[in-house]
PDB file of C-alpha atoms in Angstrom:
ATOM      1  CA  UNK G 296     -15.930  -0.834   6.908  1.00 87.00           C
ATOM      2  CA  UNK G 297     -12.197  -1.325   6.884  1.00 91.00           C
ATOM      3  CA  UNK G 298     -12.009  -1.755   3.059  1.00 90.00           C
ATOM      4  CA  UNK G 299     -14.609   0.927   2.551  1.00 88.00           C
ATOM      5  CA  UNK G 300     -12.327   3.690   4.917  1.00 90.00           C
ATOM      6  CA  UNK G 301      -8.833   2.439   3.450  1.00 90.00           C
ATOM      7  CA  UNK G 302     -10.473   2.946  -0.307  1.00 88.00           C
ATOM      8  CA  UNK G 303     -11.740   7.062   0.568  1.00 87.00           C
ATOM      9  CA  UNK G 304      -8.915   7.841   2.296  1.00 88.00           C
ATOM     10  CA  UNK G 305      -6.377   6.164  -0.310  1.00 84.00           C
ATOM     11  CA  UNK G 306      -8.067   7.748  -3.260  1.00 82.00           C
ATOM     12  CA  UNK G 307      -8.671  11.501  -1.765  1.00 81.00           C
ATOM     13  CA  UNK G 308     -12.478  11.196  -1.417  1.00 79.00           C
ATOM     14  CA  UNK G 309     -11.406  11.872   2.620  1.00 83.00           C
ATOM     15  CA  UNK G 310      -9.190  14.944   1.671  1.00 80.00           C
ATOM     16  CA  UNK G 311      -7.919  17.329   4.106  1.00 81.00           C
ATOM     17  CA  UNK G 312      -8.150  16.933   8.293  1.00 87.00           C
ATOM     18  CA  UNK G 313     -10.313  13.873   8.796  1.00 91.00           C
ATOM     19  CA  UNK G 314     -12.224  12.891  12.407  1.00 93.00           C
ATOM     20  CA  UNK G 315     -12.742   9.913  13.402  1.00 95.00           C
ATOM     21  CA  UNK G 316     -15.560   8.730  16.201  1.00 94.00           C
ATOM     22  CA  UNK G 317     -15.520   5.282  17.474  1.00 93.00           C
ATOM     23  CA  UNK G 318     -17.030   3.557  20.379  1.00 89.00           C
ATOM     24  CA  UNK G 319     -14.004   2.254  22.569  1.00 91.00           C
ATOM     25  CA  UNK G 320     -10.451   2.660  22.891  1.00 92.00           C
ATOM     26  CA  UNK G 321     -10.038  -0.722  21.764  1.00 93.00           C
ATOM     27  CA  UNK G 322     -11.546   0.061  18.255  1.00 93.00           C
ATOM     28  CA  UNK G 323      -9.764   3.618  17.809  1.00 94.00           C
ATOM     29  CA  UNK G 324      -6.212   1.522  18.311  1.00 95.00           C
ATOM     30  CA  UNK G 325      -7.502  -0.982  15.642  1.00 95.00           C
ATOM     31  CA  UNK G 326      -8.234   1.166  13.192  1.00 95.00           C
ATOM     32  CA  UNK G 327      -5.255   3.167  14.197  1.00 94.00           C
ATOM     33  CA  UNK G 328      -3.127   0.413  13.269  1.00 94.00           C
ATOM     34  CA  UNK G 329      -4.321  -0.622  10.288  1.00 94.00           C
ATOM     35  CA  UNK G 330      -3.797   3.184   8.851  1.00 93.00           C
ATOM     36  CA  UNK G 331      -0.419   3.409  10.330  1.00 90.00           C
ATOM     37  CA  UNK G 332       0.113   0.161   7.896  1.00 90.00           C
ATOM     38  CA  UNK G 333      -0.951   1.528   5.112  1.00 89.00           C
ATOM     39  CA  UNK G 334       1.741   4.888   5.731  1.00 88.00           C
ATOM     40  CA  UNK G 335      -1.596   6.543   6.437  1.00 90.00           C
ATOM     41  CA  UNK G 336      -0.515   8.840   9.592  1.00 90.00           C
ATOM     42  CA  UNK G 337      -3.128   8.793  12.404  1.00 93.00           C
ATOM     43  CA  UNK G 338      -3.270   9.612  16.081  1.00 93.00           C
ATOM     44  CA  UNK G 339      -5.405   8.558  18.482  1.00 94.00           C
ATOM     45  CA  UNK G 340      -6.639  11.318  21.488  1.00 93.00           C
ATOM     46  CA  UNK G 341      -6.706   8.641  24.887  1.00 90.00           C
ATOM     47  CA  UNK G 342      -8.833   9.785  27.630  1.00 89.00           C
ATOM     48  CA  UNK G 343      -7.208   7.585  29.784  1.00 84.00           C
ATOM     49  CA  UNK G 344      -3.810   9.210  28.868  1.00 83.00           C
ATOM     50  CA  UNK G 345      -1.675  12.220  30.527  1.00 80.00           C
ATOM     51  CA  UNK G 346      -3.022  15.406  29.890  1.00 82.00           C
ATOM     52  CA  UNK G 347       0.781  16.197  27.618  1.00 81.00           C
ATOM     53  CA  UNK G 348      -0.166  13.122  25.844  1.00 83.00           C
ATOM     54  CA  UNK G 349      -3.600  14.227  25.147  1.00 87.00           C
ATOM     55  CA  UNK G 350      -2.515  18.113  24.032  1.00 87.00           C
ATOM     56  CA  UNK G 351       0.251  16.309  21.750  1.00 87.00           C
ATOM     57  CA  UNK G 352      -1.879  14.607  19.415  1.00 90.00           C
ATOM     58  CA  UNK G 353      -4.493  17.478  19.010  1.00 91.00           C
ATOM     59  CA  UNK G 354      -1.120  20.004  18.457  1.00 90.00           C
ATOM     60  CA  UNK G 355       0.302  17.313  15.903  1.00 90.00           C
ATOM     61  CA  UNK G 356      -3.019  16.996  13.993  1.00 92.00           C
ATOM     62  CA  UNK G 357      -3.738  20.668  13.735  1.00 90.00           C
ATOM     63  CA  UNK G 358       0.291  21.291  12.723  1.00 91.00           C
ATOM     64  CA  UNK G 359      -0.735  18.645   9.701  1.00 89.00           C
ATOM     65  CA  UNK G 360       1.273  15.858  11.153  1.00 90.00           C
ATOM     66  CA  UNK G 361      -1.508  13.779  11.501  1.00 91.00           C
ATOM     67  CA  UNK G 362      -4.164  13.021   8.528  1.00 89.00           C
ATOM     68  CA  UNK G 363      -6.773  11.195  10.982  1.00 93.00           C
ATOM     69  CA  UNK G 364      -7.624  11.400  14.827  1.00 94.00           C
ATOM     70  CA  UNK G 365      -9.586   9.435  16.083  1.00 95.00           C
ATOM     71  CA  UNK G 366     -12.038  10.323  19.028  1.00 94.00           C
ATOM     72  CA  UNK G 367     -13.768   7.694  21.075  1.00 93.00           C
ATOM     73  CA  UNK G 368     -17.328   8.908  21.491  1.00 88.00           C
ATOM     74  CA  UNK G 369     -19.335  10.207  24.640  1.00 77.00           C
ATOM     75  CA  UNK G 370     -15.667   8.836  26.964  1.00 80.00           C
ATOM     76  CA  UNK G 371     -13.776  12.768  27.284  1.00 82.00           C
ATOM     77  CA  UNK G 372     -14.277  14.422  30.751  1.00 77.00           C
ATOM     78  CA  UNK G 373     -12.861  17.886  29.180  1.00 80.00           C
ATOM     79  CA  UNK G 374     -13.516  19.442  25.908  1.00 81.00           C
ATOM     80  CA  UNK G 375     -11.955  18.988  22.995  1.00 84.00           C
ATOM     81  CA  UNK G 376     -10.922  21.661  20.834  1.00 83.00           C
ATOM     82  CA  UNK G 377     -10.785  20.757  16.980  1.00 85.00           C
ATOM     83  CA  UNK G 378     -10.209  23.381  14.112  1.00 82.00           C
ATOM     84  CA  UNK G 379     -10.641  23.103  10.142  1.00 82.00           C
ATOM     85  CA  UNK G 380     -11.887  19.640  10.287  1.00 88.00           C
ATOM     86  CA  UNK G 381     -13.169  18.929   6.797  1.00 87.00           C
ATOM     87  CA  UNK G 382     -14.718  15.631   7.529  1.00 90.00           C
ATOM     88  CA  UNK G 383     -16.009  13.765  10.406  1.00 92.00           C
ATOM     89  CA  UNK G 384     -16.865   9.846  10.029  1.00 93.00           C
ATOM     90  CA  UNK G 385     -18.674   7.589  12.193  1.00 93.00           C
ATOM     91  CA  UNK G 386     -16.885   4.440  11.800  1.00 93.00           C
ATOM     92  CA  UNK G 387     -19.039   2.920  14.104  1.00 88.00           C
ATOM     93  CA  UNK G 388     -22.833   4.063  13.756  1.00 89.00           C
ATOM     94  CA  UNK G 389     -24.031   6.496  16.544  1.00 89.00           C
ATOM     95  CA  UNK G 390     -26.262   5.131  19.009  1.00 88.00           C
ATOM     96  CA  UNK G 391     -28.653   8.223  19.000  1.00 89.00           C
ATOM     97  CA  UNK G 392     -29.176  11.812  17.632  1.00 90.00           C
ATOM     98  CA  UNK G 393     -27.004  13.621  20.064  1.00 89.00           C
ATOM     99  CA  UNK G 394     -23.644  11.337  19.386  1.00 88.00           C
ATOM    100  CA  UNK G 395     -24.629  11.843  15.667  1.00 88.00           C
ATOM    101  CA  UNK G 396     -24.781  15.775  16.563  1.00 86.00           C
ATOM    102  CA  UNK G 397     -21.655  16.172  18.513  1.00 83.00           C
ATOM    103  CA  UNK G 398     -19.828  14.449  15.838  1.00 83.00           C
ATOM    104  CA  UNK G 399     -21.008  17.062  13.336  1.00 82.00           C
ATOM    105  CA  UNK G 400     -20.847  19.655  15.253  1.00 84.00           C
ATOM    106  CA  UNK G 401     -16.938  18.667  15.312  1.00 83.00           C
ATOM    107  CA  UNK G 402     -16.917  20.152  11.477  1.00 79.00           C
ATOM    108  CA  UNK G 403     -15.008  23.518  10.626  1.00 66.00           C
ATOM    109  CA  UNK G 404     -17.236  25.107   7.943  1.00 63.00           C
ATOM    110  CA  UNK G 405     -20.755  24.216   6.278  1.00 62.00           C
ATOM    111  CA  UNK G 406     -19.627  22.551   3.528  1.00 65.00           C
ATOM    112  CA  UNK G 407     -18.195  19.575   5.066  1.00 74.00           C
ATOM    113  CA  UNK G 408     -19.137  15.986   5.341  1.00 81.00           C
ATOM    114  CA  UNK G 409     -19.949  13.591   7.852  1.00 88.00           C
ATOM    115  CA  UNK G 410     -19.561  10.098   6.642  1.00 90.00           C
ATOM    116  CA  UNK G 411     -21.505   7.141   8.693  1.00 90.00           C
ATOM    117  CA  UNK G 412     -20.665   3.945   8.160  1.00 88.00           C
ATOM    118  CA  UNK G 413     -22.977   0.966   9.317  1.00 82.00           C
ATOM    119  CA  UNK G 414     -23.562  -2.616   8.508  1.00 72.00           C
ATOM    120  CA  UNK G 415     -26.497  -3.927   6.419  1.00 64.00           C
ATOM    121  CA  UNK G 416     -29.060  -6.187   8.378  1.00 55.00           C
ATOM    122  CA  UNK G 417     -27.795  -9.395   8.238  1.00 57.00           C
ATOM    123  CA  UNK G 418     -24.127  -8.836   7.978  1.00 57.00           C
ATOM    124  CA  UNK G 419     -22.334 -11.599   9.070  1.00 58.00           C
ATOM    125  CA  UNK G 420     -21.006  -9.527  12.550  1.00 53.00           C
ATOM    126  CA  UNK G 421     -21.248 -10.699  16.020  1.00 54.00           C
ATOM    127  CA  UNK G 422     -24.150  -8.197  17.874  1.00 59.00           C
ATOM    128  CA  UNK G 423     -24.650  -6.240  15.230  1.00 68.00           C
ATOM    129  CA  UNK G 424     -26.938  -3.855  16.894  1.00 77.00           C
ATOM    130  CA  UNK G 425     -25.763  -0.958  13.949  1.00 80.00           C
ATOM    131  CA  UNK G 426     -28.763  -1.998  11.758  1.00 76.00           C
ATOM    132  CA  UNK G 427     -30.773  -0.820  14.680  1.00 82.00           C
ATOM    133  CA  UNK G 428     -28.923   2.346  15.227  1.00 87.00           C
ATOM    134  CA  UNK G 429     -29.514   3.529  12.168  1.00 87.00           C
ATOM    135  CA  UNK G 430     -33.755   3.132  11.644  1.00 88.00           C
ATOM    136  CA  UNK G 431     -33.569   4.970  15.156  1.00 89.00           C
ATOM    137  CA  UNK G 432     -31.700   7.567  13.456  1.00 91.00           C
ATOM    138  CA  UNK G 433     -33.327   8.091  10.434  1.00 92.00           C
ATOM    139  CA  UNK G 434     -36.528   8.649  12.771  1.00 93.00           C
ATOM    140  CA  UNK G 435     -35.686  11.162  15.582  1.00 93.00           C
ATOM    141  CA  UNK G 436     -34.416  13.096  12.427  1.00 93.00           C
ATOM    142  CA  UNK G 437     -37.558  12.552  10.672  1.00 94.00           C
ATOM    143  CA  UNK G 438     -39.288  13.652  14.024  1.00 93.00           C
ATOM    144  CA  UNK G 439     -36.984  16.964  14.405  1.00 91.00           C
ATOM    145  CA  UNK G 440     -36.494  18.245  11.250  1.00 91.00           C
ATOM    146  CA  UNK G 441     -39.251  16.457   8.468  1.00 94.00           C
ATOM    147  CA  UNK G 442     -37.039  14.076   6.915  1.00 93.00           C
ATOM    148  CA  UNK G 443     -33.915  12.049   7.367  1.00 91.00           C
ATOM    149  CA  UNK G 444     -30.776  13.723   6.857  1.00 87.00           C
ATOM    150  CA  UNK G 445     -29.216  10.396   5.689  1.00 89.00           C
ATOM    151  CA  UNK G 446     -28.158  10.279   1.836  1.00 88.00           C
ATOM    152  CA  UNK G 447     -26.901   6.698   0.885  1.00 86.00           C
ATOM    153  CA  UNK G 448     -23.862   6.985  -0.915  1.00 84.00           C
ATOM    154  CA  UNK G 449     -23.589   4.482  -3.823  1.00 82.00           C
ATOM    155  CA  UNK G 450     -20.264   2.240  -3.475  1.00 79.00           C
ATOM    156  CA  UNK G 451     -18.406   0.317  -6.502  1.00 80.00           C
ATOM    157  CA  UNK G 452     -17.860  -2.809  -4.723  1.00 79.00           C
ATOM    158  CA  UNK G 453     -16.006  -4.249  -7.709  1.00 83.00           C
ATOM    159  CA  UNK G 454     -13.620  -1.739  -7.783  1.00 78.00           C
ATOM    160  CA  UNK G 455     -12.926  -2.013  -4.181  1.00 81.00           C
ATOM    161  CA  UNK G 456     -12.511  -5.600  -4.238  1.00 83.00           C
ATOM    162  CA  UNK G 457      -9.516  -4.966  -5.927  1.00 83.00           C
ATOM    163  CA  UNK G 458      -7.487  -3.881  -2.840  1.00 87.00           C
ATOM    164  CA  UNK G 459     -10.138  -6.784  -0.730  1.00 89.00           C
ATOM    165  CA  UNK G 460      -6.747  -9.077  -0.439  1.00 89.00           C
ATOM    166  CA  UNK G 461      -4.413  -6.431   0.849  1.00 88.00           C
ATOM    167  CA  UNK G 462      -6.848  -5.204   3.700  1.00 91.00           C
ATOM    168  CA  UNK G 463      -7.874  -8.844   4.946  1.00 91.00           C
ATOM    169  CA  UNK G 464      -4.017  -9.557   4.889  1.00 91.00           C
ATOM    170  CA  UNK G 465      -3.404  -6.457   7.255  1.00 91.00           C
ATOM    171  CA  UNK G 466      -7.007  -7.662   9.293  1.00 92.00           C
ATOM    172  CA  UNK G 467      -5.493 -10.825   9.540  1.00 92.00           C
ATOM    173  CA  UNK G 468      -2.544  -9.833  11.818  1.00 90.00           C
ATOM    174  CA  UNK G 469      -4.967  -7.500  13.849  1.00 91.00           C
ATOM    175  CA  UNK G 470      -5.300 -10.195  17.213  1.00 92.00           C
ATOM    176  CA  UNK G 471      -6.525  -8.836  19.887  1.00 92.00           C
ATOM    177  CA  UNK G 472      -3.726  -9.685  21.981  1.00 90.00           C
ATOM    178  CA  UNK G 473      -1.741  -7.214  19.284  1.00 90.00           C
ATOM    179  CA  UNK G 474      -3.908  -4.803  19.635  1.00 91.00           C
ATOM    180  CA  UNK G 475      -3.500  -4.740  23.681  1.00 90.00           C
ATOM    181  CA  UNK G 476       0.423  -5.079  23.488  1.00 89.00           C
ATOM    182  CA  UNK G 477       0.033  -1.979  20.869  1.00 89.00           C
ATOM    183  CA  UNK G 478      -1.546   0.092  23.501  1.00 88.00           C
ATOM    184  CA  UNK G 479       0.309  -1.217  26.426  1.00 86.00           C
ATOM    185  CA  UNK G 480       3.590   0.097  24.799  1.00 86.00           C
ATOM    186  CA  UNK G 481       2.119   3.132  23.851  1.00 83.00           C
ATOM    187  CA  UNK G 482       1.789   3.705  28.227  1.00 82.00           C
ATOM    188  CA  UNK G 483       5.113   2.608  28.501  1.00 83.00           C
ATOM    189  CA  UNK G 484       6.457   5.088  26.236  1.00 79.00           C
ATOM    190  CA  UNK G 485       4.414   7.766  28.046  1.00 77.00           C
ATOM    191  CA  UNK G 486       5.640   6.352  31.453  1.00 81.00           C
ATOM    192  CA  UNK G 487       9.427   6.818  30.253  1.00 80.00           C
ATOM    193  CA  UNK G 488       9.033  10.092  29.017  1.00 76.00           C
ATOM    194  CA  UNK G 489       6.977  11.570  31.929  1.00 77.00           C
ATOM    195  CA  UNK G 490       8.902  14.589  33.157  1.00 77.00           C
ATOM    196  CA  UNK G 491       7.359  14.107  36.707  1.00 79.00           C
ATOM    197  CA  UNK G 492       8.811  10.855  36.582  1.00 80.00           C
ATOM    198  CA  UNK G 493      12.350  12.208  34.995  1.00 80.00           C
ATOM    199  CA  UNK G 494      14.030  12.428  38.834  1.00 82.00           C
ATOM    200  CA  UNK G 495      13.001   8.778  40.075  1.00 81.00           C
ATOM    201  CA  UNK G 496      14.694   7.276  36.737  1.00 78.00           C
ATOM    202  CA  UNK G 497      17.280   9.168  37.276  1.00 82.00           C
ATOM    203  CA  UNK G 498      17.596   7.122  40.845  1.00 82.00           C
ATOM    204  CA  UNK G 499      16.305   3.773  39.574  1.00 83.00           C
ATOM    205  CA  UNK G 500      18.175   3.385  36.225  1.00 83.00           C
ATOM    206  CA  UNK G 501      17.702  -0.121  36.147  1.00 82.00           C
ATOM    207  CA  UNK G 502      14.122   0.214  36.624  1.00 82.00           C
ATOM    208  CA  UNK G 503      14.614   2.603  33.600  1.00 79.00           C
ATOM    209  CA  UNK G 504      15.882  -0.045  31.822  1.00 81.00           C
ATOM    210  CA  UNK G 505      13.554  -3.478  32.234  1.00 77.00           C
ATOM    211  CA  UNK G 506      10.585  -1.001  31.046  1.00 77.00           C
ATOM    212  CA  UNK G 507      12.773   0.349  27.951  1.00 77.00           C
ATOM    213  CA  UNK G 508      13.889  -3.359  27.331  1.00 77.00           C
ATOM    214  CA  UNK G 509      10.189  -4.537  27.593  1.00 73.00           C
ATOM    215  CA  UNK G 510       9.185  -2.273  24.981  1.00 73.00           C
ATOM    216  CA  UNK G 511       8.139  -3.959  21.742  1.00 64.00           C
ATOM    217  CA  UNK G 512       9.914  -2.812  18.658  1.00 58.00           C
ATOM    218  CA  UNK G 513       8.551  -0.705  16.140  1.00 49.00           C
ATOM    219  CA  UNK G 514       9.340  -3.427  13.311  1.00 42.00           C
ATOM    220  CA  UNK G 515       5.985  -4.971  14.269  1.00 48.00           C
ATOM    221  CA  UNK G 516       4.164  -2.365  13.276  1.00 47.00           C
ATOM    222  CA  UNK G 517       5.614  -1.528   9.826  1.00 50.00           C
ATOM    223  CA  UNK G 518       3.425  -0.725   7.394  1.00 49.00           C
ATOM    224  CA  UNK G 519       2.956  -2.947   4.290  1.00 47.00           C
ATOM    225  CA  UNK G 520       5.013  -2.004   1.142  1.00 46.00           C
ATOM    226  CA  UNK G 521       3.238  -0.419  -2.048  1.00 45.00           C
TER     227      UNK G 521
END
């Protein structure tokens, strides 16, 4: 999937203001990361985040700061109010036809795609529960509209095995416990620039300071070189 994304997005097929629906907030920082190493700029919207937070990445996405956001399905309490999204993919396969709907619904005009990506029976992945997505899929659609809506897109694995050893590199360094110091930073940063928050700092410098010292720094995160 990883390999697949990096290779659309890297050679235009995924032009213009991309979506992205995943399942957890776990999975929307991983791929967020991986992107962010490729230079590829992307922006997660948190529904556990402040309601600033939240409106920032949507503002910086539509302003064309942002080439990807990345939604995590079914989780938002409040709606969410995309414009001129060109494509919407499904890194991780919806579980039924109304997550499949909602993420097309997401799209700005007719003529623009929805990409789902799943793995093949038998893929060598922990609960892989995707192959059964799919079928399940396929059928409501068949049910609702005489025929699956699905068109398998034909891939070039060959040519995409060529960048194979610069994505498993970056997959390599994607721990878990990275991933949850990633995200714990990112509160951090939103705790230190809460302006609710601004007056109590101003009180409790040194408080101010252990959080700003416990931050991780960006070098980390760089992305790889070209």
């Amino acid at each position: 999937k990883f390999l697949a994304f990096y290779t659309m997005v890297k050679f235009n097929v995924l032009s213009g203001r991309t979506l992205v629906f995943v399942d957890n907030l776990f999975e929307a920082y991983k791929v967020k990361i991986f992107m962010e190493k490729f230079a590829i700029r992307t922006a997660v919207v948190n529904p556990e985040a402040t309601k600033v937070m939240r409106k920032s990445a949507l503002r910086y996405f539509h302003a064309g700061q942002y080439d990807i956001l990345l939604l995590v399905r079914m989780k938002y309490s409040y709606k969410i109010k995309t414009s001129q999204v060109v494509n919407v993919v499904n890194f991780t396969t919806p579980q039924n036809l109304q997550d499949y709907n909602m993420a097309a619904h997401k799209l700005g005009f007719d003529n623009g795609s929805v990409l789902t990506f799943t793995y093949k029976e038998g893929a060598k992945v922990s609960e892989n529960m995707e192959a059964k997505y799919l079928p399940n899929l396929e059928k409501k659609m068949t049910k609702k509209f005489g025929k699956s809506l699905f068109v398998k897109l034909p891939i070039d694995w060959v040519e995409l095995y060529r960048l194979k050893s610069r994505v498993d590199d970056i997959l390599c360094t994607l721990t878990n416990k990275k991933i949850k110091n990633y995200m714990a930073n990112e509160i951090k940063k939103q705790i230190l620039t809460n302006k609710k928050l601004k007056e109590y700092f101003n009180e409790h410098q040194e408080e101010k300071e252990i959080l700003r010292s416990s931050l991780e720094t960006d070098y980390k995160y760089r992305f790889m070189n070209k």
